[in-house]
Amino acid sequence: MASAIKKNEGFGAAQLILALSIGILVVVVAVPVLLIFLNAFWADGKFNVQDVLRVLSEPDTYQALMNSLIIAVGTTIGSTVVGTFFAWLVTRTDLPYKRFMKGMFLVPFMLPSFIGALAWKMLLSPRAGYINRFFMDTFGFEEPLFNIYSFTGIILVEIMYLFPFVFIQVCGALERMDPTLEESARISGAGLFTITRKITIPLVMPSILSGALLIMLYSMAHFGTVAVLGIENGIFNIPTLIYERIHQSAGSFASIRTGTVLASVLVFSAALILWLQNKILGKGRYQIIAGKSFRPMELKLRGLRYPLLAFCLAYIGFTIVLPTVVIFLVGGLTTYGLPFTAEHLSLNNYKFILFDYQVTRDAIVNSVTLGLAAALITMSAGVMISYVIVKMRVRGKGILEFLGMLPFSVPGSVIALGVILAWSGKLGINLYNTVWIILVAYIARYMAFSIKANSAALEQVHDSLVEAARACGASMGQALRDIVLPLVRPGMFAAFFLIFLPALRELTVSIMLYSPTTRTIGVAIYTLNEDGETVMSAALAGIALILIVSGQLFINRLTRKKAGR
């Protein structure tokens, strides 16, 4: 009898947690995304494809679609080549200082690409860029050396910040790969480049393609770089056109409808890309990881060791150090365009940004507050949802898993537009122009991060621990509080920072939802730059970089401490 009561109690608790979890995800994720499709394809009470085709055939929207495709394809090809090459260098060759190089190649992963775009605008804008001015003044060039306001400029900047997607994937595959095939080829007389071209690259091709598709997904939906470098020259992609239409028309019906059509295109593109990725990874064409541990074979670079080391250092200096230094230097100038000399540099702008300028002070407070709130809420909800997905045997949890991972495949501009449709009075609640609408959007966007981190932690907690506690008379709540939560605390901690740090630098969602009093750091940097306040924009960007890098170093230190235990 007691056993039956416990089963019924457990069943009721499971169903309650499942219902609550689905309710959270339906309200936060499903409803906004559903409203986008209803707005795009449903008009006057009926299914309407004609209006969708009309919107897509308009010159501006058609051009934005083509621009998105051009930028995404160029970025994907370039990032794949760069990421694969550097991954091969640091994992399979005797390149000096490989550990340091690997760490440096991961740095762009934590830096906001729109801040990088801002730095390259300061360096390579046609007339005012410091590099272009140097060559024009020193060598008498009549034309700028390079115009950053171009497709080529946008693609090159995106490559600098997106290649780690491929780099991480390929490094992992190469480090775990059975090296016997390469060793056999070497014994047979094959050279370094023959082995790499005919054996190594084909074996890790699934990882290369997987990383490449992630880059395409990200680039198609990327707002920051195109907004900073493209709009000035009339180059719009889908997210920047959505932003431009909605903000220029103050959210009119026509602009919202255009936005929902374009957002639907992004969703379909993301779905196609993720389907292709699953097909590639699901084929299992190449089995490169065996059951026993291998030490990867190091290929000898011989005379190329130090030239390639110099090339790597030059790449790091040019793509990471130079733009970062320029951001801090420009942030210290009294007026943009002055030379970087002691008489023109000071910390006054940084003091003004932090203590005197209300707009930037509010932006920093808003970003930190929103980041903390979103991280705490999604971390807590993510634990509950992950527990249902990983540990409970109840019907309907497949729906929960789908809803939980949906934001991971939906671009940020789509989430923002869906939140506008859902929480601007249509459902009886109006959060528009308040900080709450940004918080709801952050929760929707980052929920998948929390679910992934907490699911990984819960997978390591054996079911027998909870069963033993229940057998000893503990309720489900007591078992979760006293056993499960302490064991998954590291996963919760990881989920918190996986959300807090990206929220600090977020731009794509915030730029669609902010009001004059709810600017975030990313929005303030972008709007200051658009208003011509270049030195203030750079100073705030420098402060943002310090916050982000400090947070990342803090996480790395704690992670190493936990690993050491």
PDB file of C-alpha atoms in Angstrom, residues 239-451:
ATOM      1  CA  PRO A 239      18.110  41.169 -39.650  1.00  0.00           C
ATOM      2  CA  THR A 240      19.236  44.735 -40.438  1.00  0.00           C
ATOM      3  CA  LEU A 241      16.325  45.218 -42.866  1.00  0.00           C
ATOM      4  CA  ILE A 242      13.857  43.993 -40.220  1.00  0.00           C
ATOM      5  CA  TYR A 243      15.354  46.475 -37.740  1.00  0.00           C
ATOM      6  CA  GLU A 244      15.360  49.321 -40.252  1.00  0.00           C
ATOM      7  CA  ARG A 245      11.749  48.785 -41.340  1.00  0.00           C
ATOM      8  CA  ILE A 246      10.338  48.491 -37.832  1.00  0.00           C
ATOM      9  CA  HIS A 247      12.242  51.438 -36.347  1.00  0.00           C
ATOM     10  CA  GLN A 248      11.727  53.792 -39.275  1.00  0.00           C
ATOM     11  CA  SER A 249       7.964  53.217 -39.308  1.00  0.00           C
ATOM     12  CA  ALA A 250       7.566  53.070 -35.502  1.00  0.00           C
ATOM     13  CA  GLY A 251       6.188  49.544 -35.669  1.00  0.00           C
ATOM     14  CA  SER A 252       3.485  50.026 -38.339  1.00  0.00           C
ATOM     15  CA  PHE A 253       1.424  47.037 -39.524  1.00  0.00           C
ATOM     16  CA  ALA A 254       3.160  46.975 -42.924  1.00  0.00           C
ATOM     17  CA  SER A 255       6.640  46.946 -41.369  1.00  0.00           C
ATOM     18  CA  ILE A 256       5.664  44.234 -38.869  1.00  0.00           C
ATOM     19  CA  ARG A 257       4.261  42.117 -41.709  1.00  0.00           C
ATOM     20  CA  THR A 258       7.456  42.539 -43.732  1.00  0.00           C
ATOM     21  CA  GLY A 259       9.459  41.683 -40.630  1.00  0.00           C
ATOM     22  CA  THR A 260       7.491  38.498 -39.982  1.00  0.00           C
ATOM     23  CA  VAL A 261       7.914  37.337 -43.597  1.00  0.00           C
ATOM     24  CA  LEU A 262      11.660  37.900 -43.429  1.00  0.00           C
ATOM     25  CA  ALA A 263      11.800  36.276 -39.991  1.00  0.00           C
ATOM     26  CA  SER A 264      10.002  33.232 -41.431  1.00  0.00           C
ATOM     27  CA  VAL A 265      12.688  32.996 -44.102  1.00  0.00           C
ATOM     28  CA  LEU A 266      15.329  32.977 -41.362  1.00  0.00           C
ATOM     29  CA  VAL A 267      13.500  30.226 -39.481  1.00  0.00           C
ATOM     30  CA  PHE A 268      13.175  28.054 -42.606  1.00  0.00           C
ATOM     31  CA  SER A 269      16.856  28.657 -43.430  1.00  0.00           C
ATOM     32  CA  ALA A 270      17.878  27.698 -39.887  1.00  0.00           C
ATOM     33  CA  ALA A 271      15.732  24.556 -40.023  1.00  0.00           C
ATOM     34  CA  LEU A 272      17.300  23.522 -43.348  1.00  0.00           C
ATOM     35  CA  ILE A 273      20.836  24.115 -42.056  1.00  0.00           C
ATOM     36  CA  LEU A 274      20.213  22.120 -38.859  1.00  0.00           C
ATOM     37  CA  TRP A 275      18.616  19.301 -40.882  1.00  0.00           C
ATOM     38  CA  LEU A 276      21.698  19.156 -43.107  1.00  0.00           C
ATOM     39  CA  GLN A 277      23.945  19.107 -40.049  1.00  0.00           C
ATOM     40  CA  ASN A 278      22.023  16.198 -38.531  1.00  0.00           C
ATOM     41  CA  LYS A 279      22.171  14.300 -41.819  1.00  0.00           C
ATOM     42  CA  ILE A 280      25.934  14.789 -42.064  1.00  0.00           C
ATOM     43  CA  LEU A 281      26.604  13.780 -38.450  1.00  0.00           C
ATOM     44  CA  GLY A 282      24.090  10.932 -38.598  1.00  0.00           C
ATOM     45  CA  LYS A 283      25.617   9.179 -41.574  1.00  0.00           C
ATOM     46  CA  GLY A 284      28.660   8.016 -39.632  1.00  0.00           C
ATOM     47  CA  ARG A 285      30.547   7.603 -42.881  1.00  0.00           C
ATOM     48  CA  TYR A 286      33.946   7.829 -41.265  1.00  0.00           C
ATOM     49  CA  GLN A 287      34.629   6.150 -37.933  1.00  0.00           C
ATOM     50  CA  ILE A 288      37.769   7.872 -36.751  1.00  0.00           C
ATOM     51  CA  ILE A 289      37.572   7.324 -32.980  1.00  0.00           C
ATOM     52  CA  ALA A 290      38.467   3.869 -31.718  1.00  0.00           C
ATOM     53  CA  GLY A 291      37.850   2.332 -28.298  1.00  0.00           C
ATOM     54  CA  LYS A 292      41.392   2.760 -27.021  1.00  0.00           C
ATOM     55  CA  SER A 293      43.270   5.944 -26.327  1.00  0.00           C
ATOM     56  CA  PHE A 294      45.708   7.210 -28.928  1.00  0.00           C
ATOM     57  CA  ARG A 295      48.321   9.893 -28.860  1.00  0.00           C
ATOM     58  CA  PRO A 296      47.940  11.904 -32.082  1.00  0.00           C
ATOM     59  CA  MET A 297      50.914  11.675 -34.410  1.00  0.00           C
ATOM     60  CA  GLU A 298      52.847  14.924 -34.771  1.00  0.00           C
ATOM     61  CA  LEU A 299      53.841  15.762 -38.309  1.00  0.00           C
ATOM     62  CA  LYS A 300      57.250  17.415 -38.580  1.00  0.00           C
ATOM     63  CA  LEU A 301      57.127  20.857 -40.171  1.00  0.00           C
ATOM     64  CA  ARG A 302      60.931  20.988 -40.448  1.00  0.00           C
ATOM     65  CA  GLY A 303      61.908  24.274 -42.099  1.00  0.00           C
ATOM     66  CA  LEU A 304      58.323  25.550 -41.973  1.00  0.00           C
ATOM     67  CA  ARG A 305      58.109  25.524 -38.160  1.00  0.00           C
ATOM     68  CA  TYR A 306      59.169  29.080 -37.501  1.00  0.00           C
ATOM     69  CA  PRO A 307      57.711  30.675 -40.655  1.00  0.00           C
ATOM     70  CA  LEU A 308      54.323  29.176 -39.694  1.00  0.00           C
ATOM     71  CA  LEU A 309      54.794  30.321 -36.086  1.00  0.00           C
ATOM     72  CA  ALA A 310      55.469  33.837 -37.381  1.00  0.00           C
ATOM     73  CA  PHE A 311      52.363  33.614 -39.582  1.00  0.00           C
ATOM     74  CA  CYS A 312      50.213  32.564 -36.599  1.00  0.00           C
ATOM     75  CA  LEU A 313      51.568  35.367 -34.423  1.00  0.00           C
ATOM     76  CA  ALA A 314      50.994  37.876 -37.218  1.00  0.00           C
ATOM     77  CA  TYR A 315      47.418  36.655 -37.632  1.00  0.00           C
ATOM     78  CA  ILE A 316      46.764  36.959 -33.882  1.00  0.00           C
ATOM     79  CA  GLY A 317      48.364  40.398 -33.790  1.00  0.00           C
ATOM     80  CA  PHE A 318      46.410  41.649 -36.802  1.00  0.00           C
ATOM     81  CA  THR A 319      42.981  40.205 -35.996  1.00  0.00           C
ATOM     82  CA  ILE A 320      42.880  40.237 -32.177  1.00  0.00           C
ATOM     83  CA  VAL A 321      45.505  42.556 -30.696  1.00  0.00           C
ATOM     84  CA  LEU A 322      45.320  45.426 -33.231  1.00  0.00           C
ATOM     85  CA  PRO A 323      41.526  46.002 -33.146  1.00  0.00           C
ATOM     86  CA  THR A 324      41.413  45.598 -29.356  1.00  0.00           C
ATOM     87  CA  VAL A 325      44.221  48.117 -28.825  1.00  0.00           C
ATOM     88  CA  VAL A 326      42.569  50.560 -31.248  1.00  0.00           C
ATOM     89  CA  ILE A 327      39.286  50.396 -29.309  1.00  0.00           C
ATOM     90  CA  PHE A 328      41.037  51.392 -26.067  1.00  0.00           C
ATOM     91  CA  LEU A 329      43.180  54.067 -27.730  1.00  0.00           C
ATOM     92  CA  VAL A 330      40.279  55.720 -29.562  1.00  0.00           C
ATOM     93  CA  GLY A 331      38.291  55.587 -26.337  1.00  0.00           C
ATOM     94  CA  GLY A 332      41.005  57.718 -24.743  1.00  0.00           C
ATOM     95  CA  LEU A 333      41.125  60.448 -27.429  1.00  0.00           C
ATOM     96  CA  THR A 334      39.685  63.895 -26.861  1.00  0.00           C
ATOM     97  CA  THR A 335      38.456  63.936 -30.495  1.00  0.00           C
ATOM     98  CA  TYR A 336      38.263  61.118 -33.037  1.00  0.00           C
ATOM     99  CA  GLY A 337      40.905  61.388 -35.750  1.00  0.00           C
ATOM    100  CA  LEU A 338      43.671  62.878 -33.617  1.00  0.00           C
ATOM    101  CA  PRO A 339      46.974  60.975 -33.513  1.00  0.00           C
ATOM    102  CA  PHE A 340      47.654  58.620 -30.623  1.00  0.00           C
ATOM    103  CA  THR A 341      50.033  60.843 -28.679  1.00  0.00           C
ATOM    104  CA  ALA A 342      50.257  61.477 -24.944  1.00  0.00           C
ATOM    105  CA  GLU A 343      48.798  64.992 -25.244  1.00  0.00           C
ATOM    106  CA  HIS A 344      45.633  63.662 -26.916  1.00  0.00           C
ATOM    107  CA  LEU A 345      45.085  60.591 -24.711  1.00  0.00           C
ATOM    108  CA  SER A 346      43.520  60.464 -21.246  1.00  0.00           C
ATOM    109  CA  LEU A 347      41.085  58.473 -19.118  1.00  0.00           C
ATOM    110  CA  ASN A 348      38.512  61.273 -19.088  1.00  0.00           C
ATOM    111  CA  ASN A 349      36.139  59.523 -21.502  1.00  0.00           C
ATOM    112  CA  TYR A 350      36.180  56.343 -19.416  1.00  0.00           C
ATOM    113  CA  LYS A 351      35.453  58.327 -16.234  1.00  0.00           C
ATOM    114  CA  PHE A 352      32.664  60.197 -18.006  1.00  0.00           C
ATOM    115  CA  ILE A 353      31.139  56.955 -19.312  1.00  0.00           C
ATOM    116  CA  LEU A 354      31.233  55.260 -15.902  1.00  0.00           C
ATOM    117  CA  PHE A 355      30.309  58.098 -13.536  1.00  0.00           C
ATOM    118  CA  ASP A 356      28.837  61.132 -15.309  1.00  0.00           C
ATOM    119  CA  TYR A 357      26.953  60.161 -18.494  1.00  0.00           C
ATOM    120  CA  GLN A 358      23.474  58.965 -17.516  1.00  0.00           C
ATOM    121  CA  VAL A 359      22.863  57.069 -20.786  1.00  0.00           C
ATOM    122  CA  THR A 360      25.907  54.832 -20.466  1.00  0.00           C
ATOM    123  CA  ARG A 361      25.565  54.408 -16.698  1.00  0.00           C
ATOM    124  CA  ASP A 362      22.002  53.208 -17.206  1.00  0.00           C
ATOM    125  CA  ALA A 363      23.100  50.949 -20.069  1.00  0.00           C
ATOM    126  CA  ILE A 364      25.724  49.232 -17.880  1.00  0.00           C
ATOM    127  CA  VAL A 365      23.242  48.819 -15.008  1.00  0.00           C
ATOM    128  CA  ASN A 366      20.567  47.511 -17.419  1.00  0.00           C
ATOM    129  CA  SER A 367      22.912  44.962 -18.989  1.00  0.00           C
ATOM    130  CA  VAL A 368      24.224  43.662 -15.671  1.00  0.00           C
ATOM    131  CA  THR A 369      20.715  43.515 -14.151  1.00  0.00           C
ATOM    132  CA  LEU A 370      19.164  41.853 -17.200  1.00  0.00           C
ATOM    133  CA  GLY A 371      22.063  39.413 -17.471  1.00  0.00           C
ATOM    134  CA  LEU A 372      21.804  38.416 -13.806  1.00  0.00           C
ATOM    135  CA  ALA A 373      18.009  38.104 -13.908  1.00  0.00           C
ATOM    136  CA  ALA A 374      17.975  36.118 -17.161  1.00  0.00           C
ATOM    137  CA  ALA A 375      20.766  33.842 -15.913  1.00  0.00           C
ATOM    138  CA  LEU A 376      19.031  33.148 -12.572  1.00  0.00           C
ATOM    139  CA  ILE A 377      15.608  32.514 -14.124  1.00  0.00           C
ATOM    140  CA  THR A 378      16.823  30.331 -16.989  1.00  0.00           C
ATOM    141  CA  MET A 379      19.198  28.445 -14.697  1.00  0.00           C
ATOM    142  CA  SER A 380      16.343  27.603 -12.306  1.00  0.00           C
ATOM    143  CA  ALA A 381      13.828  26.767 -15.029  1.00  0.00           C
ATOM    144  CA  GLY A 382      16.488  24.870 -16.960  1.00  0.00           C
ATOM    145  CA  VAL A 383      17.172  22.528 -14.033  1.00  0.00           C
ATOM    146  CA  MET A 384      13.505  21.633 -13.770  1.00  0.00           C
ATOM    147  CA  ILE A 385      13.033  21.168 -17.522  1.00  0.00           C
ATOM    148  CA  SER A 386      16.259  19.165 -17.825  1.00  0.00           C
ATOM    149  CA  TYR A 387      15.174  16.891 -14.985  1.00  0.00           C
ATOM    150  CA  VAL A 388      11.979  16.024 -16.855  1.00  0.00           C
ATOM    151  CA  ILE A 389      13.875  15.411 -20.107  1.00  0.00           C
ATOM    152  CA  VAL A 390      16.690  13.327 -18.616  1.00  0.00           C
ATOM    153  CA  LYS A 391      15.214  11.556 -15.591  1.00  0.00           C
ATOM    154  CA  MET A 392      11.449  11.255 -15.836  1.00  0.00           C
ATOM    155  CA  ARG A 393       9.573   8.624 -17.788  1.00  0.00           C
ATOM    156  CA  VAL A 394       6.437  10.557 -18.660  1.00  0.00           C
ATOM    157  CA  ARG A 395       4.541  11.041 -21.861  1.00  0.00           C
ATOM    158  CA  GLY A 396       4.967  14.350 -23.617  1.00  0.00           C
ATOM    159  CA  LYS A 397       8.562  15.059 -22.664  1.00  0.00           C
ATOM    160  CA  GLY A 398       9.539  14.887 -26.353  1.00  0.00           C
ATOM    161  CA  ILE A 399       7.478  18.060 -26.860  1.00  0.00           C
ATOM    162  CA  LEU A 400       9.354  19.608 -23.957  1.00  0.00           C
ATOM    163  CA  GLU A 401      12.733  18.755 -25.488  1.00  0.00           C
ATOM    164  CA  PHE A 402      11.679  20.226 -28.845  1.00  0.00           C
ATOM    165  CA  LEU A 403      10.420  23.459 -27.274  1.00  0.00           C
ATOM    166  CA  GLY A 404      13.519  23.734 -25.091  1.00  0.00           C
ATOM    167  CA  MET A 405      15.912  23.521 -28.027  1.00  0.00           C
ATOM    168  CA  LEU A 406      13.790  25.616 -30.437  1.00  0.00           C
ATOM    169  CA  PRO A 407      15.437  28.949 -29.440  1.00  0.00           C
ATOM    170  CA  PHE A 408      18.845  27.414 -30.212  1.00  0.00           C
ATOM    171  CA  SER A 409      17.829  27.144 -33.873  1.00  0.00           C
ATOM    172  CA  VAL A 410      15.840  30.398 -34.083  1.00  0.00           C
ATOM    173  CA  PRO A 411      17.823  33.596 -34.825  1.00  0.00           C
ATOM    174  CA  GLY A 412      17.825  36.377 -32.240  1.00  0.00           C
ATOM    175  CA  SER A 413      15.990  38.832 -34.502  1.00  0.00           C
ATOM    176  CA  VAL A 414      13.163  36.283 -34.847  1.00  0.00           C
ATOM    177  CA  ILE A 415      12.915  35.899 -31.060  1.00  0.00           C
ATOM    178  CA  ALA A 416      12.788  39.704 -30.695  1.00  0.00           C
ATOM    179  CA  LEU A 417      10.080  40.118 -33.331  1.00  0.00           C
ATOM    180  CA  GLY A 418       8.038  37.286 -31.823  1.00  0.00           C
ATOM    181  CA  VAL A 419       8.266  38.873 -28.370  1.00  0.00           C
ATOM    182  CA  ILE A 420       7.059  42.197 -29.823  1.00  0.00           C
ATOM    183  CA  LEU A 421       4.021  40.448 -31.317  1.00  0.00           C
ATOM    184  CA  ALA A 422       3.264  38.468 -28.153  1.00  0.00           C
ATOM    185  CA  TRP A 423       3.810  41.066 -25.437  1.00  0.00           C
ATOM    186  CA  SER A 424       2.665  44.360 -26.931  1.00  0.00           C
ATOM    187  CA  GLY A 425      -0.956  44.056 -25.831  1.00  0.00           C
ATOM    188  CA  LYS A 426      -2.162  41.394 -28.262  1.00  0.00           C
ATOM    189  CA  LEU A 427      -2.496  38.804 -25.472  1.00  0.00           C
ATOM    190  CA  GLY A 428      -3.684  41.291 -22.867  1.00  0.00           C
ATOM    191  CA  ILE A 429      -0.214  42.108 -21.500  1.00  0.00           C
ATOM    192  CA  ASN A 430       1.747  45.089 -22.796  1.00  0.00           C
ATOM    193  CA  LEU A 431       5.466  45.047 -21.997  1.00  0.00           C
ATOM    194  CA  TYR A 432       6.594  47.086 -25.007  1.00  0.00           C
ATOM    195  CA  ASN A 433       9.138  49.837 -24.263  1.00  0.00           C
ATOM    196  CA  THR A 434       9.841  48.362 -20.836  1.00  0.00           C
ATOM    197  CA  VAL A 435      12.860  46.471 -19.550  1.00  0.00           C
ATOM    198  CA  TRP A 436      10.623  43.431 -18.973  1.00  0.00           C
ATOM    199  CA  ILE A 437      10.193  42.713 -22.673  1.00  0.00           C
ATOM    200  CA  ILE A 438      13.988  42.481 -23.078  1.00  0.00           C
ATOM    201  CA  LEU A 439      14.142  40.122 -20.076  1.00  0.00           C
ATOM    202  CA  VAL A 440      11.449  37.861 -21.600  1.00  0.00           C
ATOM    203  CA  ALA A 441      13.395  37.810 -24.889  1.00  0.00           C
ATOM    204  CA  TYR A 442      16.656  36.936 -23.096  1.00  0.00           C
ATOM    205  CA  ILE A 443      14.931  34.087 -21.247  1.00  0.00           C
ATOM    206  CA  ALA A 444      13.575  32.733 -24.524  1.00  0.00           C
ATOM    207  CA  ARG A 445      16.885  33.070 -26.340  1.00  0.00           C
ATOM    208  CA  TYR A 446      19.129  31.547 -23.676  1.00  0.00           C
ATOM    209  CA  MET A 447      16.871  28.805 -22.308  1.00  0.00           C
ATOM    210  CA  ALA A 448      18.524  26.241 -24.608  1.00  0.00           C
ATOM    211  CA  PHE A 449      21.938  27.072 -23.095  1.00  0.00           C
ATOM    212  CA  SER A 450      20.645  26.267 -19.617  1.00  0.00           C
ATOM    213  CA  ILE A 451      18.927  23.061 -20.729  1.00  0.00           C
TER     214      ILE A 451
END
